[in-house]
Short mmCIF file of C-alpha atoms and ligand atoms in Angstrom, two decimals:
data_model
loop_
_atom_site.label_atom_id
_atom_site.label_comp_id
_atom_site.label_asym_id
_atom_site.label_seq_id
_atom_site.Cartn_x
_atom_site.Cartn_y
_atom_site.Cartn_z
CA MET A 1 7.56 -18.09 13.59
CA TYR A 2 3.46 -17.07 13.96
CA LYS A 3 0.46 -19.57 14.96
CA ILE A 4 -2.02 -18.20 13.59
CA VAL A 5 -5.63 -19.41 13.68
CA SER A 6 -7.69 -19.74 10.39
CA ILE A 7 -11.98 -19.69 10.53
CA PRO A 8 -13.03 -19.90 6.42
CA GLY A 9 -16.77 -20.00 8.07
CA ASP A 10 -19.47 -20.11 5.69
CA GLY A 11 -20.12 -18.74 2.27
CA ILE A 12 -17.84 -16.83 0.74
CA GLY A 13 -15.61 -17.12 3.63
CA PRO A 14 -13.32 -20.67 2.77
CA GLU A 15 -12.90 -18.86 -0.89
CA VAL A 16 -11.70 -15.69 0.05
CA VAL A 17 -10.27 -17.69 3.45
CA ALA A 18 -7.52 -19.34 0.81
CA GLY A 19 -7.11 -16.02 -0.71
CA ALA A 20 -5.40 -14.79 2.20
CA VAL A 21 -3.62 -18.09 2.89
CA ALA A 22 -2.37 -18.41 -0.20
CA VAL A 23 -0.97 -14.37 0.75
CA LEU A 24 0.39 -15.73 3.75
CA GLU A 25 2.63 -18.56 2.46
CA GLN A 26 4.44 -16.80 -0.41
CA LEU A 27 5.05 -14.46 1.75
CA SER A 28 7.04 -16.65 4.65
CA LYS A 29 8.61 -18.27 1.36
CA LYS A 30 9.60 -14.91 0.46
CA HIS A 31 10.56 -13.31 3.34
CA GLY A 32 11.81 -17.40 4.44
CA PHE A 33 9.92 -16.87 8.13
CA GLU A 34 7.57 -19.85 9.63
CA ILE A 35 3.70 -19.46 9.39
CA LEU A 36 2.34 -22.62 10.96
CA ILE A 37 -2.08 -22.43 9.57
CA GLU A 38 -4.16 -24.20 12.23
CA GLU A 39 -7.98 -24.63 9.91
CA HIS A 40 -11.06 -24.47 13.28
CA PRO A 41 -14.51 -25.37 11.86
CA PHE A 42 -16.96 -21.79 12.91
CA GLY A 43 -20.86 -20.36 12.53
CA GLY A 44 -22.85 -23.08 10.28
CA ALA A 45 -20.01 -25.55 9.75
CA SER A 46 -18.97 -25.64 12.53
CA TYR A 47 -23.00 -26.56 13.60
CA GLU A 48 -23.24 -29.07 11.34
CA LEU A 49 -20.31 -30.52 12.29
CA HIS A 50 -20.34 -29.96 16.04
CA GLY A 51 -24.70 -28.60 16.69
CA GLU A 52 -23.12 -25.85 17.60
CA MET A 53 -21.85 -22.03 16.02
CA LEU A 54 -18.54 -21.50 18.61
CA THR A 55 -16.45 -25.29 19.78
CA GLN A 56 -14.46 -24.58 22.99
CA ALA A 57 -12.04 -26.29 21.15
CA THR A 58 -12.09 -23.43 18.45
CA LEU A 59 -12.10 -20.16 21.33
CA ASP A 60 -9.00 -22.63 22.96
CA ALA A 61 -7.73 -22.82 19.40
CA CYS A 62 -7.56 -19.04 19.31
CA ARG A 63 -6.99 -18.08 22.71
CA LYS A 64 -2.98 -20.17 22.36
CA CYS A 65 -2.76 -18.53 18.94
CA ASP A 66 -0.98 -15.00 17.87
CA ALA A 67 -3.30 -14.30 15.62
CA VAL A 68 -7.45 -15.79 14.46
CA LEU A 69 -8.35 -15.34 10.93
CA LEU A 70 -11.72 -15.46 9.79
CA GLY A 71 -13.73 -15.34 5.97
CA ALA A 72 -17.15 -15.02 7.83
CA VAL A 73 -20.57 -16.81 9.27
CA GLY A 74 -24.39 -17.21 8.50
CA GLY A 75 -26.73 -17.85 5.51
CA PRO A 76 -30.39 -18.80 4.70
CA LYS A 77 -30.04 -22.31 6.79
CA TRP A 78 -28.75 -21.18 9.93
CA GLU A 79 -31.62 -18.48 9.82
CA SER A 80 -34.41 -19.88 11.74
CA LEU A 81 -32.65 -21.09 13.87
CA PRO A 82 -32.84 -19.56 17.83
CA HIS A 83 -31.12 -16.20 17.98
CA GLU A 84 -28.60 -17.31 21.04
CA HIS A 85 -27.34 -20.23 18.52
CA LYS A 86 -27.67 -17.67 15.65
CA PRO A 87 -23.49 -17.28 13.88
CA GLU A 88 -24.45 -13.28 15.20
CA ALA A 89 -24.80 -14.57 18.40
CA ALA A 90 -21.19 -16.56 18.41
CA LEU A 91 -19.92 -13.97 15.93
CA LEU A 92 -20.86 -11.45 19.49
CA LYS A 93 -19.32 -14.01 21.69
CA ILE A 94 -15.82 -15.29 19.74
CA ARG A 95 -15.05 -11.23 20.70
CA LYS A 96 -16.85 -10.86 23.92
CA GLU A 97 -14.92 -14.10 25.02
CA LEU A 98 -11.31 -13.13 23.20
CA GLU A 99 -11.56 -9.46 25.32
CA LEU A 100 -11.44 -7.96 21.79
CA PHE A 101 -12.16 -4.27 22.69
CA ALA A 102 -11.28 -2.64 19.80
CA ASN A 103 -12.66 -2.59 16.37
CA LEU A 104 -10.06 -1.11 13.94
CA ARG A 105 -12.51 -0.27 10.45
CA PRO A 106 -9.94 1.45 7.46
CA ALA A 107 -11.50 3.71 5.42
CA LYS A 108 -9.22 3.61 2.03
CA VAL A 109 -9.53 4.69 -1.02
CA TYR A 110 -7.92 2.78 -4.33
CA ASP A 111 -7.35 5.89 -6.63
CA ALA A 112 -7.86 3.11 -9.77
CA LEU A 113 -11.23 2.11 -8.06
CA LEU A 114 -12.40 5.98 -7.59
CA ASP A 115 -15.41 5.46 -9.44
CA ALA A 116 -16.70 3.08 -7.78
CA SER A 117 -17.47 5.17 -5.03
CA SER A 118 -20.95 6.37 -5.17
CA LEU A 119 -18.97 9.93 -3.97
CA LYS A 120 -17.66 12.17 -6.84
CA ALA A 121 -13.97 11.33 -7.33
CA ASP A 122 -13.01 14.82 -7.00
CA VAL A 123 -14.92 14.45 -2.61
CA VAL A 124 -12.93 11.65 -2.29
CA ARG A 125 -9.19 10.82 -4.30
CA GLY A 126 -6.94 10.42 -1.13
CA THR A 127 -9.45 9.76 1.27
CA ASP A 128 -7.60 7.84 4.19
CA PHE A 129 -8.97 7.54 7.69
CA LEU A 130 -8.76 3.98 10.39
CA VAL A 131 -12.28 4.14 13.07
CA PHE A 132 -11.27 2.98 16.21
CA ARG A 133 -14.55 1.29 17.23
CA GLU A 134 -15.27 0.08 20.72
CA LEU A 135 -16.49 -3.17 19.86
CA THR A 136 -17.54 -5.53 23.80
CA GLY A 137 -18.68 -1.98 26.07
CA GLY A 138 -21.70 0.82 25.91
CA ILE A 139 -25.64 -0.16 25.02
CA TYR A 140 -24.75 -3.26 23.67
CA PHE A 141 -23.80 -4.63 26.48
CA GLY A 142 -25.07 -2.39 28.74
CA GLN A 143 -27.49 -3.28 32.17
CA PRO A 144 -30.67 -2.62 32.47
CA ARG A 145 -32.42 -4.09 29.06
CA GLY A 146 -35.52 -5.07 28.15
CA PHE A 147 -39.00 -4.94 27.47
CA ASP A 148 -42.10 -4.90 28.16
CA GLU A 149 -45.66 -4.43 26.65
CA SER A 150 -45.11 -0.45 27.29
CA ARG A 151 -41.49 0.10 26.73
CA GLY A 152 -38.18 -1.17 25.87
CA TRP A 153 -34.88 0.19 27.82
CA ASN A 154 -31.33 0.16 27.35
CA THR A 155 -28.57 1.74 29.04
CA MET A 156 -25.42 2.70 27.70
CA VAL A 157 -22.64 3.01 30.45
CA TYR A 158 -18.89 3.43 29.97
CA GLU A 159 -16.53 2.37 32.47
CA ARG A 160 -12.97 4.97 32.71
CA TYR A 161 -10.95 2.14 31.13
CA GLU A 162 -13.27 1.34 29.00
CA VAL A 163 -12.43 4.90 27.27
CA GLU A 164 -9.22 4.37 28.12
CA ARG A 165 -7.89 1.34 26.58
CA ILE A 166 -9.46 2.82 23.15
CA ALA A 167 -8.44 6.04 23.56
CA ARG A 168 -4.69 5.47 23.99
CA LEU A 169 -4.73 2.52 20.29
CA ALA A 170 -6.03 5.62 18.47
CA PHE A 171 -3.42 8.02 19.97
CA GLU A 172 -0.62 4.92 19.38
CA ALA A 173 -1.75 4.95 15.63
CA ALA A 174 -2.44 8.53 14.58
CA ARG A 175 1.65 9.06 15.86
CA LYS A 176 2.29 6.52 13.53
CA ARG A 177 -0.32 8.27 10.50
CA LYS A 178 -0.98 11.99 10.31
CA GLY A 179 -1.21 12.81 14.40
CA LYS A 180 -4.60 13.90 14.09
CA VAL A 181 -7.58 12.01 16.53
CA ILE A 182 -11.52 13.02 16.56
CA SER A 183 -13.50 11.59 19.08
CA ILE A 184 -16.41 11.37 18.13
CA ASP A 185 -19.54 12.31 20.73
CA LYS A 186 -22.59 13.44 21.66
CA ALA A 187 -21.94 15.07 24.74
CA ASN A 188 -24.54 18.38 24.40
CA VAL A 189 -27.25 15.45 25.30
CA LEU A 190 -25.01 12.35 26.41
CA GLU A 191 -23.80 12.21 30.10
CA VAL A 192 -22.09 9.41 29.34
CA SER A 193 -20.89 11.29 25.81
CA GLN A 194 -19.89 13.72 28.79
CA PHE A 195 -17.25 11.14 30.86
CA TRP A 196 -16.46 9.79 26.60
CA ARG A 197 -15.36 13.14 25.59
CA ASN A 198 -13.70 14.44 29.51
CA VAL A 199 -11.34 10.82 30.29
CA VAL A 200 -10.42 11.32 26.29
CA HIS A 201 -8.91 14.62 26.86
CA GLU A 202 -7.35 13.61 30.11
CA LEU A 203 -5.30 10.99 28.54
CA HIS A 204 -4.44 12.94 25.80
CA LYS A 205 -1.74 14.95 27.80
CA GLU A 206 -0.08 11.90 28.01
CA PHE A 207 -0.31 12.30 23.83
CA ALA A 208 0.65 15.35 23.60
CA ASP A 209 2.27 15.50 20.42
CA VAL A 210 -1.47 14.25 19.01
CA GLU A 211 -4.01 16.94 18.26
CA LEU A 212 -7.38 16.40 19.39
CA SER A 213 -10.93 17.23 18.31
CA ASP A 214 -14.44 16.65 19.30
CA MET A 215 -17.02 15.74 16.98
CA TYR A 216 -20.72 15.62 17.26
CA VAL A 217 -21.58 12.08 16.09
CA ASP A 218 -24.35 13.29 13.63
CA ASN A 219 -22.11 16.20 12.32
CA ALA A 220 -20.00 13.37 11.48
CA ALA A 221 -22.31 10.94 9.42
CA MET A 222 -22.14 14.58 7.58
CA GLN A 223 -19.24 15.35 7.50
CA ILE A 224 -17.81 11.39 6.69
CA VAL A 225 -19.61 12.66 3.40
CA ARG A 226 -18.21 15.77 2.83
CA ASN A 227 -15.17 15.81 3.18
CA PRO A 228 -14.37 12.59 3.98
CA LYS A 229 -10.76 13.24 4.10
CA GLN A 230 -10.62 15.60 6.58
CA PHE A 231 -10.51 12.42 8.69
CA ASP A 232 -7.11 10.55 10.19
CA VAL A 233 -8.25 8.72 13.26
CA ILE A 234 -11.70 7.91 14.67
CA VAL A 235 -12.84 6.97 17.81
CA THR A 236 -16.14 6.64 19.57
CA SER A 237 -18.37 4.23 20.96
CA ASN A 238 -19.27 0.63 20.04
CA LEU A 239 -23.42 2.13 18.66
CA PHE A 240 -21.42 5.47 17.30
CA GLY A 241 -19.00 2.93 15.14
CA ASP A 242 -21.43 0.32 14.41
CA ILE A 243 -23.11 3.62 12.30
CA LEU A 244 -19.79 5.67 11.12
CA SER A 245 -18.27 2.55 10.25
CA ASP A 246 -19.75 0.95 7.53
CA ILE A 247 -20.67 4.70 5.82
CA ALA A 248 -16.87 5.59 6.31
CA GLY A 249 -16.89 1.72 4.55
CA MET A 250 -18.98 2.21 1.82
CA ILE A 251 -17.82 5.87 0.07
CA THR A 252 -14.21 3.20 -0.19
CA GLY A 253 -16.89 1.38 -2.51
CA SER A 254 -17.48 -2.04 -3.02
CA LEU A 255 -18.24 -4.61 0.52
CA GLY A 256 -15.09 -7.00 -1.09
CA MET A 257 -12.69 -4.01 -0.22
CA LEU A 258 -13.28 -3.83 2.95
CA PRO A 259 -10.86 -5.14 6.08
CA SER A 260 -11.18 -5.02 9.29
CA ALA A 261 -9.11 -6.00 13.02
CA SER A 262 -10.99 -6.94 16.47
CA ILE A 263 -7.70 -6.05 19.05
CA GLY A 264 -7.90 -6.86 22.36
CA THR A 265 -5.03 -6.79 25.34
CA LYS A 266 -4.03 -9.80 24.61
CA HIS A 267 -6.15 -11.39 21.00
CA ALA A 268 -6.28 -10.46 17.84
CA LEU A 269 -8.46 -11.08 15.08
CA TYR A 270 -9.15 -10.09 11.37
CA GLU A 271 -11.76 -10.29 8.61
CA PRO A 272 -13.00 -8.67 5.99
CA ILE A 273 -16.26 -6.45 7.04
CA HIS A 274 -18.39 -7.80 5.00
CA GLY A 275 -20.92 -11.77 5.20
CA SER A 276 -21.20 -14.52 4.16
CA ALA A 277 -22.79 -14.18 0.65
CA PRO A 278 -24.55 -16.93 0.46
CA ASP A 279 -26.03 -15.36 -3.44
CA ILE A 280 -21.80 -15.48 -4.75
CA ALA A 281 -21.25 -18.24 -2.46
CA GLY A 282 -18.82 -21.70 -3.86
CA GLN A 283 -18.69 -19.91 -7.34
CA ASN A 284 -15.35 -18.58 -7.22
CA LYS A 285 -16.34 -15.43 -7.74
CA ALA A 286 -16.12 -13.24 -4.76
CA ASN A 287 -13.86 -10.24 -4.16
CA PRO A 288 -11.06 -11.98 -1.41
CA ILE A 289 -9.29 -8.44 -1.43
CA ALA A 290 -10.79 -7.69 1.96
CA THR A 291 -9.47 -10.68 3.26
CA ILE A 292 -5.85 -10.26 2.08
CA ALA A 293 -6.36 -6.59 3.03
CA SER A 294 -6.51 -8.35 6.57
CA VAL A 295 -3.89 -10.18 6.51
CA ALA A 296 -1.56 -6.65 6.44
CA MET A 297 -2.92 -5.76 8.99
CA MET A 298 -2.33 -7.97 10.89
CA PHE A 299 0.93 -7.89 10.38
CA GLU A 300 0.73 -3.83 11.21
CA HIS A 301 -0.90 -5.18 14.35
CA SER A 302 -0.76 -8.08 15.52
CA PHE A 303 3.60 -8.92 14.29
CA ASN A 304 5.00 -4.65 14.77
CA LEU A 305 6.18 -5.64 10.85
CA PRO A 306 4.78 -2.71 8.76
CA ASP A 307 7.07 -3.09 6.30
CA ILE A 308 5.01 -6.17 4.62
CA ALA A 309 1.47 -4.63 5.40
CA ARG A 310 2.68 -1.66 2.52
CA GLU A 311 4.22 -5.21 0.83
CA ILE A 312 0.45 -6.21 1.01
CA GLU A 313 -0.76 -3.37 0.24
CA GLN A 314 0.85 -2.12 -2.19
CA ALA A 315 0.93 -5.90 -4.06
CA ILE A 316 -3.19 -5.30 -4.14
CA GLU A 317 -2.83 -1.66 -5.36
CA ALA A 318 -1.22 -2.82 -8.48
CA THR A 319 -3.14 -5.33 -9.81
CA LEU A 320 -6.05 -3.12 -9.32
CA ALA A 321 -3.50 -0.16 -11.40
CA SER A 322 -3.81 -3.42 -13.49
CA GLY A 323 -6.79 -2.98 -14.32
CA LEU A 324 -7.65 -6.53 -12.40
CA ARG A 325 -11.22 -6.33 -11.61
CA THR A 326 -13.88 -9.19 -9.45
CA ALA A 327 -17.17 -8.36 -10.07
CA ASP A 328 -18.56 -6.40 -7.69
CA ILE A 329 -16.42 -4.32 -8.97
CA ALA A 330 -15.36 -3.99 -12.15
CA THR A 331 -17.52 -0.25 -12.58
CA ASN A 332 -17.05 0.17 -15.97
CA ALA A 333 -18.54 -1.69 -19.45
CA GLY A 334 -15.38 -4.15 -20.70
CA ASP A 335 -14.04 -4.21 -18.01
CA PRO A 336 -12.18 -8.01 -18.10
CA VAL A 337 -13.76 -9.51 -14.77
CA ILE A 338 -11.49 -12.58 -12.76
CA SER A 339 -12.45 -15.08 -10.70
CA THR A 340 -11.63 -15.26 -6.87
CA THR A 341 -8.65 -17.83 -7.05
CA GLU A 342 -7.70 -15.69 -9.79
CA MET A 343 -7.20 -12.32 -7.96
CA THR A 344 -5.50 -13.95 -5.27
CA GLU A 345 -3.16 -14.99 -8.20
CA ALA A 346 -2.13 -12.07 -9.37
CA ILE A 347 -2.12 -10.01 -5.36
CA VAL A 348 0.83 -13.07 -5.16
CA ARG A 349 2.72 -11.83 -8.13
CA HIS A 350 2.77 -8.70 -7.41
CA LEU A 351 3.64 -9.58 -4.02
CA GLY A 352 6.54 -10.86 -6.01
CA ALA A 353 9.30 -14.03 -4.87
N1 NAD B 1 -19.56 -10.96 9.88
C1 NAD B 1 -19.34 -11.57 9.27
O1 NAD B 1 -19.17 -12.94 10.04
C2 NAD B 1 -21.09 -11.16 8.96
C3 NAD B 1 -21.02 -10.03 8.34
C4 NAD B 1 -21.98 -9.67 8.18
C5 NAD B 1 -23.52 -10.13 8.07
N2 NAD B 1 -22.82 -11.51 7.87
C6 NAD B 1 -23.90 -13.02 7.23
O2 NAD B 1 -24.03 -13.23 5.80
C7 NAD B 1 -25.20 -13.24 5.27
C8 NAD B 1 -25.68 -12.52 4.16
O3 NAD B 1 -25.43 -11.79 4.60
P1 NAD B 1 -25.94 -10.29 3.66
O4 NAD B 1 -26.09 -9.99 2.27
O5 NAD B 1 -26.24 -9.30 5.11
O6 NAD B 1 -24.19 -9.62 3.82
P2 NAD B 1 -23.09 -9.47 2.33
O7 NAD B 1 -21.77 -9.59 3.25
O8 NAD B 1 -22.41 -11.55 2.34
O9 NAD B 1 -23.52 -9.67 1.52
C9 NAD B 1 -23.88 -8.39 0.64
C10 NAD B 1 -24.07 -8.12 -0.53
O10 NAD B 1 -22.65 -8.01 -0.99
C11 NAD B 1 -22.07 -8.76 -2.15
N3 NAD B 1 -20.31 -9.55 -0.96
C12 NAD B 1 -20.45 -9.73 -0.02
N4 NAD B 1 -19.21 -10.02 -0.15
C13 NAD B 1 -17.83 -10.38 -1.43
C14 NAD B 1 -17.10 -10.52 -1.75
N5 NAD B 1 -16.52 -10.53 -0.47
N6 NAD B 1 -17.16 -10.12 -3.06
C15 NAD B 1 -18.51 -9.96 -4.40
N7 NAD B 1 -18.97 -9.46 -3.65
C16 NAD B 1 -19.35 -9.58 -1.68
C17 NAD B 1 -23.32 -9.75 -1.71
O11 NAD B 1 -23.06 -11.05 -2.79
C18 NAD B 1 -24.10 -9.30 -0.87
O12 NAD B 1 -24.34 -8.90 -2.69
C19 NAD B 1 -25.85 -12.91 6.83
O13 NAD B 1 -26.38 -14.94 6.88
C20 NAD B 1 -25.28 -12.17 8.37
O14 NAD B 1 -26.03 -12.52 8.75
C21 NAD B 1 -22.03 -12.41 8.73
#
């Protein structure tokens, strides 16, 4: 039995999470395992009910389950709140509280969606890599930080254990993929990057079967758009990963296609990378694929059932190959546009009974 906490959140969050739940229910029927889904409020939805974006009850539930499925949070209604009450602060808090130190973002180009990329089809065809971004350390959390009238300052700091644990995950993932890790840093300028590089190379001795190379972050930004096929697994720090994973994501097409996993030693949270899309919320227009693909990552990384992850990915691929498109990925004039629920139903159908 798998116990999943679902936190749909705001805007299109509930619509896309409903799609993911339908997929989970179908898989449970098909394979005969039990899935217990417990829903909890988060973000604006929680603020309206309880006066806070993240309640202790939601946090406790996330600590007790096998995996968390998150939709999206935020929207215009809560933008004017003070920073510490904003949805973004609740997102940072949940990641920190659950010690989700690794953010995984696949950049996979579907053949059926080659036209959706901003790059030429020949450049992106066959792209399939995975970015491991360190999520709870580095410059976003380092002390001292602050600003006064004459200067502003932040501190980029990494402890050995922080580098080791994310590099270990990246090496392990590479073993199950094409066996190639590229560690991205700025070791020509930053001492913290020299340290990062040393620690990654020391750990590499345990993973001699995996190929390791280093790349400076500025070159990496170029290489991802020049020749994305050269990458298999990327491992990098919080700040560099924040930027590179967005570049990597966008070359594959729409925001509505991109899943993510945030993993710690004890807990894991799966969510699409997009936000709550207030412009289309409540209209049954959102693309549920990013959230459904996040469920595939859940089966791979939390439940250690890679075959079921592949089943979900194949159902998504077959649905796209059949020509079905939500509005965000309907790139050709004349593509019939379907709704969130129709896309969900098509993927569930392709999963089979
Ligand atoms: N992790 C999160 O929960 C998260 C992440 C980013 C933004 N946000 C919040 O979401 C709100 C809106 O932010 P934004 O507009 O910058 O980003 P967004 O990702 O919500 O939307 C950007 C654009 O992409 C479209 N889009 C996004 N997801 C889509 C989907 N599944 N299907 C079809 N189209 C989709 C939207 O309609 C919009 O035009 C803000 O309040 C922001 O703070 C939350």
